Backbone as JSON Lines, residues from 0, in Angstrom:
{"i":0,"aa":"X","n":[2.47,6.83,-5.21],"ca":[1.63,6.28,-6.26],"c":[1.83,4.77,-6.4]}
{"i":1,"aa":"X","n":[3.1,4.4,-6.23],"ca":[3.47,2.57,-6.53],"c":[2.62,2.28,-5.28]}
{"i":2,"aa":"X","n":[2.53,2.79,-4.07],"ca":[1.3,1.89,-3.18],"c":[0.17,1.34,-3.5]}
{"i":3,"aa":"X","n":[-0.28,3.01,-4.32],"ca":[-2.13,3.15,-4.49],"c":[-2.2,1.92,-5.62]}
{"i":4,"aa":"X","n":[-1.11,1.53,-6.54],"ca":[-0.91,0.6,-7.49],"c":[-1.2,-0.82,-6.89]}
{"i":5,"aa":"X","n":[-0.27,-1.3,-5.74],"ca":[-0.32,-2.08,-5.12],"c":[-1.72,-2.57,-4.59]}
{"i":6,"aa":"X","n":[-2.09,-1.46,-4.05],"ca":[-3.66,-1.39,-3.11],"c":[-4.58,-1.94,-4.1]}
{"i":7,"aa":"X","n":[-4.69,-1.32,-5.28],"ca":[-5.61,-1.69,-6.34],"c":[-5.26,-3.21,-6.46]}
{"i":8,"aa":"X","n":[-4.0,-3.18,-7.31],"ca":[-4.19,-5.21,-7.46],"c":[-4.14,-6.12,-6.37]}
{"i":9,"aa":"X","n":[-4.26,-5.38,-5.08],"ca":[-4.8,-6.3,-3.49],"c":[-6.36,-6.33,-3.52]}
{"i":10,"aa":"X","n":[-6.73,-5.42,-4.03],"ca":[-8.35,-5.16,-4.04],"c":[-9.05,-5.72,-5.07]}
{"i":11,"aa":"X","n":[-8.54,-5.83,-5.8],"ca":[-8.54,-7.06,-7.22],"c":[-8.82,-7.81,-7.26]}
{"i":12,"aa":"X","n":[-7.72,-8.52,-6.55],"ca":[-7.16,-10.09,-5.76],"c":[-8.41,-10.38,-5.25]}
{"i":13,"aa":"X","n":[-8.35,-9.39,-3.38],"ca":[-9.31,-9.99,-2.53],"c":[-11.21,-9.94,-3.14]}
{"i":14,"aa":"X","n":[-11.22,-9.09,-3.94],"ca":[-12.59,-9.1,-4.51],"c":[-13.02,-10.37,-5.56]}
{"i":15,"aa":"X","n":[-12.35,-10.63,-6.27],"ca":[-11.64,-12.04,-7.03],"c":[-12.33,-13.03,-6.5]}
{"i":16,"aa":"X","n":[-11.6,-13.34,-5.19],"ca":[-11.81,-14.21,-4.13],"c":[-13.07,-14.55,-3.73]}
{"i":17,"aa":"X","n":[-13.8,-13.14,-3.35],"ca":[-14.62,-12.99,-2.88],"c":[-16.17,-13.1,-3.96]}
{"i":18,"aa":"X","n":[-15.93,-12.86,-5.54],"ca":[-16.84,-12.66,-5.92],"c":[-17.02,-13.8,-6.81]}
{"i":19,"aa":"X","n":[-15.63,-14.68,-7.18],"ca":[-14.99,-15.66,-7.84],"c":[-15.5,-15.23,-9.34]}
{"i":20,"aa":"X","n":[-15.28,-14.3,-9.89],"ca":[-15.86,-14.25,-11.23],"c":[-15.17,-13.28,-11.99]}
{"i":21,"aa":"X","n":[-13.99,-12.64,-11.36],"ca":[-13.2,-11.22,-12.04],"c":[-12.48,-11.19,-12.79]}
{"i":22,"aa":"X","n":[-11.98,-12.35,-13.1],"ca":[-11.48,-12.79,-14.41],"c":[-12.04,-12.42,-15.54]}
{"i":23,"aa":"X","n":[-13.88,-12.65,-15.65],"ca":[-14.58,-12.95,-16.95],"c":[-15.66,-11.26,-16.56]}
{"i":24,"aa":"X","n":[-15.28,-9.9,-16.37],"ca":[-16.09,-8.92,-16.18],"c":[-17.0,-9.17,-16.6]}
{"i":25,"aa":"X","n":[-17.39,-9.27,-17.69],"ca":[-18.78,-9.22,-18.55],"c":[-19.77,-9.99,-17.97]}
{"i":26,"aa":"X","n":[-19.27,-11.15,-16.62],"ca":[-20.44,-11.88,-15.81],"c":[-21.65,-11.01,-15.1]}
{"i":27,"aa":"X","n":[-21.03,-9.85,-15.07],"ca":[-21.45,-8.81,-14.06],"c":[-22.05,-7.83,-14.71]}
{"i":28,"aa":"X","n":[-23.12,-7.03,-14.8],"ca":[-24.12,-6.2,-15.19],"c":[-23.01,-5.27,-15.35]}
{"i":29,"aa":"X","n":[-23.43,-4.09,-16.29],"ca":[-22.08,-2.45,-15.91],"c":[-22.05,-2.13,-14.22]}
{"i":30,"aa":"X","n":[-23.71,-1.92,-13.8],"ca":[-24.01,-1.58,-12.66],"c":[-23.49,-2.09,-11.34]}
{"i":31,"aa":"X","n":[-23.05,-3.86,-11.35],"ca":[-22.73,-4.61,-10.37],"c":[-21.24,-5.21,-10.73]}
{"i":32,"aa":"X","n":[-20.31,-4.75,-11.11],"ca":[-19.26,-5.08,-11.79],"c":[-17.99,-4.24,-10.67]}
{"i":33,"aa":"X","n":[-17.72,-5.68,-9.96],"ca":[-16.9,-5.29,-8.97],"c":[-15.55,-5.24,-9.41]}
{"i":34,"aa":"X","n":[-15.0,-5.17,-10.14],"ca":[-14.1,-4.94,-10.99],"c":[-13.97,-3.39,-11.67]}
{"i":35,"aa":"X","n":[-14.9,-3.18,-12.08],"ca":[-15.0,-1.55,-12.92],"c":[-15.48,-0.97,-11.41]}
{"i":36,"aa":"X","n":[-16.33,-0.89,-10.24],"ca":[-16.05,-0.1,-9.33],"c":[-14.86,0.19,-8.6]}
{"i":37,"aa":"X","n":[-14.0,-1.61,-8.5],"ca":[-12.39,-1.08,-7.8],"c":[-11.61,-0.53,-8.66]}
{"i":38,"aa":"X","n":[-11.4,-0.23,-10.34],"ca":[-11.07,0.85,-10.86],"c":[-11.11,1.99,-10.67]}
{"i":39,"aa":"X","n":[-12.58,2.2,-11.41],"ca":[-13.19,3.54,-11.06],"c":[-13.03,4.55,-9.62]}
{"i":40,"aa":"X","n":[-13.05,3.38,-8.54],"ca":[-12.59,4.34,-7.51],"c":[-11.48,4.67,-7.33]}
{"i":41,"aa":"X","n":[-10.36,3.46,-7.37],"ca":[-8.81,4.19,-7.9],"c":[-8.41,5.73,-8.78]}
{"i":42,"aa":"X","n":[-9.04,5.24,-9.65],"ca":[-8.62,6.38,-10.81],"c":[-9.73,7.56,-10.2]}
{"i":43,"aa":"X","n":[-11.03,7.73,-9.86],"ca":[-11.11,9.25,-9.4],"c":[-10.72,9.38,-7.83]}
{"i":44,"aa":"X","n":[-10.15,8.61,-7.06],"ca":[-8.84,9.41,-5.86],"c":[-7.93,9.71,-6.43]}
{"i":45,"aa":"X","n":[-7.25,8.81,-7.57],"ca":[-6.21,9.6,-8.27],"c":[-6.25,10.63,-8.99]}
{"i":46,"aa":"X","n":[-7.85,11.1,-9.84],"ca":[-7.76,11.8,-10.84],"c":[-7.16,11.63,-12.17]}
{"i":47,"aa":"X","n":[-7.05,10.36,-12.48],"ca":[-6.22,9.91,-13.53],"c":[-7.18,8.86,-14.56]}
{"i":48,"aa":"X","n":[-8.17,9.17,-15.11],"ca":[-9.17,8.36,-15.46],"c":[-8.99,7.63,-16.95]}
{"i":49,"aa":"X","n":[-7.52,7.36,-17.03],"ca":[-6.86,6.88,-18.5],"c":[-7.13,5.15,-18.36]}
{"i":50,"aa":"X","n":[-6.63,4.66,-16.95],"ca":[-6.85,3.44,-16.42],"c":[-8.57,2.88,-16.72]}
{"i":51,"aa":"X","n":[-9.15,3.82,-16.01],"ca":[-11.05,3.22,-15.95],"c":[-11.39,3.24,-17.76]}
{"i":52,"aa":"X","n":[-10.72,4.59,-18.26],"ca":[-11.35,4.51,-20.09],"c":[-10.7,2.92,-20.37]}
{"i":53,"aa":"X","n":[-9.8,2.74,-20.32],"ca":[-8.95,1.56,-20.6],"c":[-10.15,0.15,-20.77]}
{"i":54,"aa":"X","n":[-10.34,0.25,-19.2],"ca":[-11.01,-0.78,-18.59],"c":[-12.43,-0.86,-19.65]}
{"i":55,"aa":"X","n":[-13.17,0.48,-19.79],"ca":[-14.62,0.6,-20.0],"c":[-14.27,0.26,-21.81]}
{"i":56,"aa":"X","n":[-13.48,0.56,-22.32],"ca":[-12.79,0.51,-23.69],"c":[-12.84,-0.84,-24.06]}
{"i":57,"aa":"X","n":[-12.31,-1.97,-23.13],"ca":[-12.19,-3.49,-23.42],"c":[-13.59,-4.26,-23.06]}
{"i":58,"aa":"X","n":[-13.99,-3.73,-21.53],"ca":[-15.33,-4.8,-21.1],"c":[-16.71,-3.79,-21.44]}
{"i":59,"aa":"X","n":[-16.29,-3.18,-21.59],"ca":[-17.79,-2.0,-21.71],"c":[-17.87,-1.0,-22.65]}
{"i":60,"aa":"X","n":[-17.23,-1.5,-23.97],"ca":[-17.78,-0.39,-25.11],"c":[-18.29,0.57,-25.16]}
{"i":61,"aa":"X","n":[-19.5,-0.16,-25.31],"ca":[-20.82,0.63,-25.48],"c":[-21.14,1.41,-24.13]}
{"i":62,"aa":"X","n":[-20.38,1.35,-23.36],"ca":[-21.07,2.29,-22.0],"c":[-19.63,3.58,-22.04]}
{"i":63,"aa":"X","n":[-18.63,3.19,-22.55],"ca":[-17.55,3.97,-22.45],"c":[-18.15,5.68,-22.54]}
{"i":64,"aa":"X","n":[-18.59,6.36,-23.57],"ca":[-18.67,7.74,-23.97],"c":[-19.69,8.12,-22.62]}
{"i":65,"aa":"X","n":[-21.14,7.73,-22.07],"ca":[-21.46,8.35,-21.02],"c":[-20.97,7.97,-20.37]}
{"i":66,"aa":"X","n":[-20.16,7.28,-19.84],"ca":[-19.49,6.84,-18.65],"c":[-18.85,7.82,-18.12]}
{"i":67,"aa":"X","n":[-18.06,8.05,-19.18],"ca":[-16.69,8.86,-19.21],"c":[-17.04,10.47,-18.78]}
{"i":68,"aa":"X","n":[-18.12,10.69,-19.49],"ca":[-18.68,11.97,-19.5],"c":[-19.09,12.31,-17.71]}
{"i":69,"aa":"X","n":[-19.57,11.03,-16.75],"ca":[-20.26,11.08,-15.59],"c":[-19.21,10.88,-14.96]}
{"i":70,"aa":"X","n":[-18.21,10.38,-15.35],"ca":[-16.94,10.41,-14.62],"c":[-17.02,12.08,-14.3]}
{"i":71,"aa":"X","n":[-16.49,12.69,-15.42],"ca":[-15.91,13.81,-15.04],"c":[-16.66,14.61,-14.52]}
{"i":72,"aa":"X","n":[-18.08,14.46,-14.39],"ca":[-19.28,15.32,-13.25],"c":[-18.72,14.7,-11.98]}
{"i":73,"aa":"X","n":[-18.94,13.27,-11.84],"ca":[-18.54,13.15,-10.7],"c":[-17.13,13.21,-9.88]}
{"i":74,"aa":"X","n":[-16.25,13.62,-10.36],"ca":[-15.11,14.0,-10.08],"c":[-15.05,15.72,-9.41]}
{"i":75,"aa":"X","n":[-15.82,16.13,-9.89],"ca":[-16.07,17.41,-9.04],"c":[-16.86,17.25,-8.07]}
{"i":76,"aa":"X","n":[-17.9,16.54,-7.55],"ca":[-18.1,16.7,-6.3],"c":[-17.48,15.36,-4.88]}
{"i":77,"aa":"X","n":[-16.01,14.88,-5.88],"ca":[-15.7,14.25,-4.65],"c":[-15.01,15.02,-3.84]}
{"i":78,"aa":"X","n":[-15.21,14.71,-2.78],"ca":[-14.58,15.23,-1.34],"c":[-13.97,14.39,-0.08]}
{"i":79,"aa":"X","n":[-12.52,14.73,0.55],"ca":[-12.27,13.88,1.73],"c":[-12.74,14.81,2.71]}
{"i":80,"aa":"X","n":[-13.4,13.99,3.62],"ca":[-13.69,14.79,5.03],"c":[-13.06,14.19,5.93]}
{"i":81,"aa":"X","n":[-12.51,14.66,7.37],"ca":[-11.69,14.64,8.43],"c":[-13.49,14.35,8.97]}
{"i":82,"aa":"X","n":[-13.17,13.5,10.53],"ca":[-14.69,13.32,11.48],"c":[-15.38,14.41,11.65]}
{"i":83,"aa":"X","n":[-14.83,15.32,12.36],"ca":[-15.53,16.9,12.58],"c":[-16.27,17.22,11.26]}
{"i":84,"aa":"X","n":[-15.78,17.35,10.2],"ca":[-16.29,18.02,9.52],"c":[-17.38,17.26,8.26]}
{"i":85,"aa":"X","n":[-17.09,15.76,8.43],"ca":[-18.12,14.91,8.03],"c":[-19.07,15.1,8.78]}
{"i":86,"aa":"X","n":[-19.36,15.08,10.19],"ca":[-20.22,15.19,10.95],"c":[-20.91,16.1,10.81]}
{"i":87,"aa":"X","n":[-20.52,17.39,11.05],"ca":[-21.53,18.4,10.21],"c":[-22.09,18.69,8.96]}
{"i":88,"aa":"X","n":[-21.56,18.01,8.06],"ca":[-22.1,18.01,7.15],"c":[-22.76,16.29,6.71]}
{"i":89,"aa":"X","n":[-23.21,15.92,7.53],"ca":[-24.25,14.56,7.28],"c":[-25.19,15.3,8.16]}
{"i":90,"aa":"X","n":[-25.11,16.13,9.15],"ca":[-26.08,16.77,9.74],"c":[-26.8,17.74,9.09]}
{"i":91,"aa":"X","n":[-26.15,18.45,8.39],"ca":[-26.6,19.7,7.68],"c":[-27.39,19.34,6.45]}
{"i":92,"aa":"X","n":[-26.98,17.91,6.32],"ca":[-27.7,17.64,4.8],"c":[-29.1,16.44,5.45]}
{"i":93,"aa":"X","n":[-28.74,16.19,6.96],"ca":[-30.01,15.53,6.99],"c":[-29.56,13.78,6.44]}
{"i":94,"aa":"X","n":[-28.53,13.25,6.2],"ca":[-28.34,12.25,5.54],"c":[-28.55,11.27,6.37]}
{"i":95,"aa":"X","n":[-29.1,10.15,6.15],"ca":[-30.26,8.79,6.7],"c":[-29.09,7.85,5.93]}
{"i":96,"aa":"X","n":[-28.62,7.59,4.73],"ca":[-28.41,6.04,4.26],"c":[-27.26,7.02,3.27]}
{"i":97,"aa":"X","n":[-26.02,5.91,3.55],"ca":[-24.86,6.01,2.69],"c":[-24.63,4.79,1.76]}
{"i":98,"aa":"X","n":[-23.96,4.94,0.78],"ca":[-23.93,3.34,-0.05],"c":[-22.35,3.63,-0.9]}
{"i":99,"aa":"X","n":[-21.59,2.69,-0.43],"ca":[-20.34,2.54,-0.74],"c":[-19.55,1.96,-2.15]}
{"i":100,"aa":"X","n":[-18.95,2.39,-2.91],"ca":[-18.81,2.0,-3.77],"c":[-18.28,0.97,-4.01]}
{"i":101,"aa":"X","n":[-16.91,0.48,-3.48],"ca":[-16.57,-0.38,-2.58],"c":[-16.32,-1.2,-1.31]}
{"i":102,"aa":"X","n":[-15.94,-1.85,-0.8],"ca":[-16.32,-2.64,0.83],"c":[-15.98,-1.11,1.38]}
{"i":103,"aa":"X","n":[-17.6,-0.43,2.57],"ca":[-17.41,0.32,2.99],"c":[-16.61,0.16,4.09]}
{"i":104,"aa":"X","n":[-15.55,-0.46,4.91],"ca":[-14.83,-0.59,6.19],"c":[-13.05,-0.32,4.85]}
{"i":105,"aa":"X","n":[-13.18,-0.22,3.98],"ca":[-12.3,-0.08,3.16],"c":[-11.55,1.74,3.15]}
{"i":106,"aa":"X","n":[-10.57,2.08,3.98],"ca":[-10.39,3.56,3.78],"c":[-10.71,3.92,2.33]}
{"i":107,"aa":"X","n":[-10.52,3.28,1.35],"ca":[-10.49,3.92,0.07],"c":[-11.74,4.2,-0.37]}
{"i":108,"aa":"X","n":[-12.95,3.49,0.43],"ca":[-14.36,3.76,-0.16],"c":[-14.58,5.0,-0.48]}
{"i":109,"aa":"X","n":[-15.83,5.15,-1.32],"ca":[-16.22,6.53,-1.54],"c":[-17.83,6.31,-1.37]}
{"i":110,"aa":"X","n":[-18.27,7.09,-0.82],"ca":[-19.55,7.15,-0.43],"c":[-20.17,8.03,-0.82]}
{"i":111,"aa":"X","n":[-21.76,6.97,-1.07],"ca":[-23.1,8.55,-1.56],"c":[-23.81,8.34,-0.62]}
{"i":112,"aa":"X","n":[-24.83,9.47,-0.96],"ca":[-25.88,9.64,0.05],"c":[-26.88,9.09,-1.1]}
{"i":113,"aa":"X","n":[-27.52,8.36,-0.17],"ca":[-28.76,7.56,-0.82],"c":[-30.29,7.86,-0.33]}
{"i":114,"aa":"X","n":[-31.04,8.53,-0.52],"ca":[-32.15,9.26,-0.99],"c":[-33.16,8.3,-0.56]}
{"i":115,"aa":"X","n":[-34.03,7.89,0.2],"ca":[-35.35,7.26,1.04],"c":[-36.61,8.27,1.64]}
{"i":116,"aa":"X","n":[-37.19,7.5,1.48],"ca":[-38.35,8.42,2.09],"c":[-38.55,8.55,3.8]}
{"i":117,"aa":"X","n":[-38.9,9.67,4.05],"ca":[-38.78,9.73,5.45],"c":[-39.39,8.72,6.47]}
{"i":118,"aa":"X","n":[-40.18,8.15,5.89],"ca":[-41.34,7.44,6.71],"c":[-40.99,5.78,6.39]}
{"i":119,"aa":"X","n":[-39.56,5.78,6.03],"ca":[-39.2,4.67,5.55],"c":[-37.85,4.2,6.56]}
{"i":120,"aa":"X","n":[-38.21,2.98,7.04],"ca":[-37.3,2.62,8.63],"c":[-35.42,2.59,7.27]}
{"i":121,"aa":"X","n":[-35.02,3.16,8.03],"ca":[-33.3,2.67,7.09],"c":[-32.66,1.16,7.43]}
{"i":122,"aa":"X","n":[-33.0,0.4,8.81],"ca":[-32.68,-0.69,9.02],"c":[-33.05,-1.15,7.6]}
{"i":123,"aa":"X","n":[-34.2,-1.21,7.01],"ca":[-34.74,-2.04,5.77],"c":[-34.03,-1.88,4.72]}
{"i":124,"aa":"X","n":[-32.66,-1.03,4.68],"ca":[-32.31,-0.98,3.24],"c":[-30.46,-1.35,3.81]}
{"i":125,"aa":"X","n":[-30.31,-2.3,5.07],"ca":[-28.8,-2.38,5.14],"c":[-28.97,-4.18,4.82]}
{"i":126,"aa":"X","n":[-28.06,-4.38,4.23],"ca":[-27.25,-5.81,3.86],"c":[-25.78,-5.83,4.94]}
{"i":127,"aa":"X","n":[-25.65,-7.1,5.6],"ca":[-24.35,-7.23,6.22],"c":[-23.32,-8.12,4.64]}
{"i":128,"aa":"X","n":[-23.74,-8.36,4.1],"ca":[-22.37,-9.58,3.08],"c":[-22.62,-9.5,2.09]}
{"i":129,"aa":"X","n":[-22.45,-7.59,1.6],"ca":[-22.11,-7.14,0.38],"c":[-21.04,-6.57,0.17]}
{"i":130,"aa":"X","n":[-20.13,-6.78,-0.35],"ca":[-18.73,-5.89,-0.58],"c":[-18.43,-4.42,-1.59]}
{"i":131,"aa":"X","n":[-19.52,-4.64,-2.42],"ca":[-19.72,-3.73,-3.15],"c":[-20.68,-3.34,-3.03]}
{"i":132,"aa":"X","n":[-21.6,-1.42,-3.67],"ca":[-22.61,-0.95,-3.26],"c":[-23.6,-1.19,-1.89]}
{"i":133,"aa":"X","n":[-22.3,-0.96,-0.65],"ca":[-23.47,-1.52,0.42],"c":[-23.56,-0.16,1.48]}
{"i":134,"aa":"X","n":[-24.76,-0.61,1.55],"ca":[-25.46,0.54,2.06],"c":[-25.13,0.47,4.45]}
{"i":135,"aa":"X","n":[-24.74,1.8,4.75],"ca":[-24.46,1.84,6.01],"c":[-24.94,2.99,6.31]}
{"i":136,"aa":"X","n":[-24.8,3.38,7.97],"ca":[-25.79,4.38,8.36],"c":[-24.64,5.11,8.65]}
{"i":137,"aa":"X","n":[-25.06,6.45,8.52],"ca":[-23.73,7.26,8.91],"c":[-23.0,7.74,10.06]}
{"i":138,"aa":"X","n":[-23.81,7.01,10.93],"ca":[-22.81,6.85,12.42],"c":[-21.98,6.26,12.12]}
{"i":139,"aa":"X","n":[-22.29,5.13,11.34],"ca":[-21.31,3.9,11.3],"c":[-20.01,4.22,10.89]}
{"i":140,"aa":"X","n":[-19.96,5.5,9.65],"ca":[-19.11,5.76,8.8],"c":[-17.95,6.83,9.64]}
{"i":141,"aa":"X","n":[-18.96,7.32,10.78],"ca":[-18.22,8.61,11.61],"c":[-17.32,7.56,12.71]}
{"i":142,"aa":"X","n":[-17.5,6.4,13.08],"ca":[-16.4,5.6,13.61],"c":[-15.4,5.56,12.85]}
{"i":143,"aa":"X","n":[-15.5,5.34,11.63],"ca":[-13.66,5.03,11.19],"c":[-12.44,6.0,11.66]}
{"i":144,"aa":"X","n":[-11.66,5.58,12.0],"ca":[-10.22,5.94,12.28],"c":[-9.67,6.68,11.23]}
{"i":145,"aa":"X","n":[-10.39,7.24,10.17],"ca":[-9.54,7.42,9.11],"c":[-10.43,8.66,8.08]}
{"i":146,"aa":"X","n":[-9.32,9.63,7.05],"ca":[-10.89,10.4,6.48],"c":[-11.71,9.74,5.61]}
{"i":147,"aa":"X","n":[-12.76,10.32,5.26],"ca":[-13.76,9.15,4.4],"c":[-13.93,10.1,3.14]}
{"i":148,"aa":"X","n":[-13.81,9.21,1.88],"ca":[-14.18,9.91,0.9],"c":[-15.75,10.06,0.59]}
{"i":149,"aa":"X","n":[-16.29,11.08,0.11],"ca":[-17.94,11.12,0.27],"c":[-17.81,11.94,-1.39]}
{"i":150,"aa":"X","n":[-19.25,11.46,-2.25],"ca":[-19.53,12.36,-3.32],"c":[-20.41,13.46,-2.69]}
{"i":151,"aa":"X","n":[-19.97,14.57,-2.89],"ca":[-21.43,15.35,-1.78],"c":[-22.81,15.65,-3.0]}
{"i":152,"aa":"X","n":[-22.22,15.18,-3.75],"ca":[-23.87,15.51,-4.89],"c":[-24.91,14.71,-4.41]}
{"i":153,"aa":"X","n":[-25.89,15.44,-3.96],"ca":[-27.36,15.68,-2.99],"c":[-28.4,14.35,-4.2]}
{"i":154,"aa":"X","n":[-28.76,13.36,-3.93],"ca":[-29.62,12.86,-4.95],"c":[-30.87,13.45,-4.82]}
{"i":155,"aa":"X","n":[-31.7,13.91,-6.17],"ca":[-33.21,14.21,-5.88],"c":[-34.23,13.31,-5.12]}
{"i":156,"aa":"X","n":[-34.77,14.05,-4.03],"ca":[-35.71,13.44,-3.16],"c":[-37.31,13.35,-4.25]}
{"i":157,"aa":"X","n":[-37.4,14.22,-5.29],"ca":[-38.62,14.04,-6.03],"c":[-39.73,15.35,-5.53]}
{"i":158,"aa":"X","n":[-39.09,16.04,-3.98],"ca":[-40.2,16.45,-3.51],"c":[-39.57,17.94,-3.5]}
């Protein structure tokens, strides 16, 4: 646990750096707040979501009670997958576009499946020099060396 501690205030740091604004959260929308995602993903690999209330308690009030509530939905459908068995199941579900919660080349990311229309090229929805919420194709994700965390909750296609 003192690692995953460590890891977090490295991810802090280097996002800090990177976003120059993590000092002052509130610069950042709830939605784009690279700060409350490198929480949030800490605390549901840990399962320990005392840290993120903390966080949502000081910079995000008013978002705290549903937050908290979607926390704990989404805490049931996270999952680590080993390659083999990611692979079949990005196949089985048909999945086109993943979007990372944090820098997806990051083992700790957690990934969704992101919902497009079929007739819609996926090149058009990747960014290379986003660190947060960035969207990759799921070959990309079946290279890592490592297991990948995935939410498997299916987003509605509408159809």
């Amino acid at each position: 646990m003192e690692e995953e501690k460590m890891n977090l205030e490295g991810r802090l740091i280097n996002y800090q750096e990177y976003y120059e604004a993590l000092e002052q959260p509130k610069t950042f929308s709830f939605d784009y707040s690279p700060q409350r995602l490198i929480i949030k993903n800490y605390t549901l690999r840990n399962k320990d979501k005392s840290l993120y209330a903390k966080f949502l308690n000081t910079f995000f009030p008013d978002k705290e009670e549903e937050e908290l509530l979607n926390y704990d939905k989404e805490l049931l459908y996270l999952k680590r997958f080993g390659k083999d068995e990611l692979a079949r199941w990005l196949i089985d579900y048909n999945v086109r576009l993943l979007q990372s919660d944090i820098n997806s080349t990051d083992k700790d990311a957690i990934f969704k499946v992101v919902a497009i229309p079929a007739e819609d090229d996926v090149d058009n929805y990747l960014a290379k020099d986003q660190l947060i919420l960035h969207h990759i194709l799921p070959l990309d994700v079946l290279e890592f060396p490592y297991p990948v965390w995935i939410n498997i909750k299916l987003p509605h296609t509408g159809s």
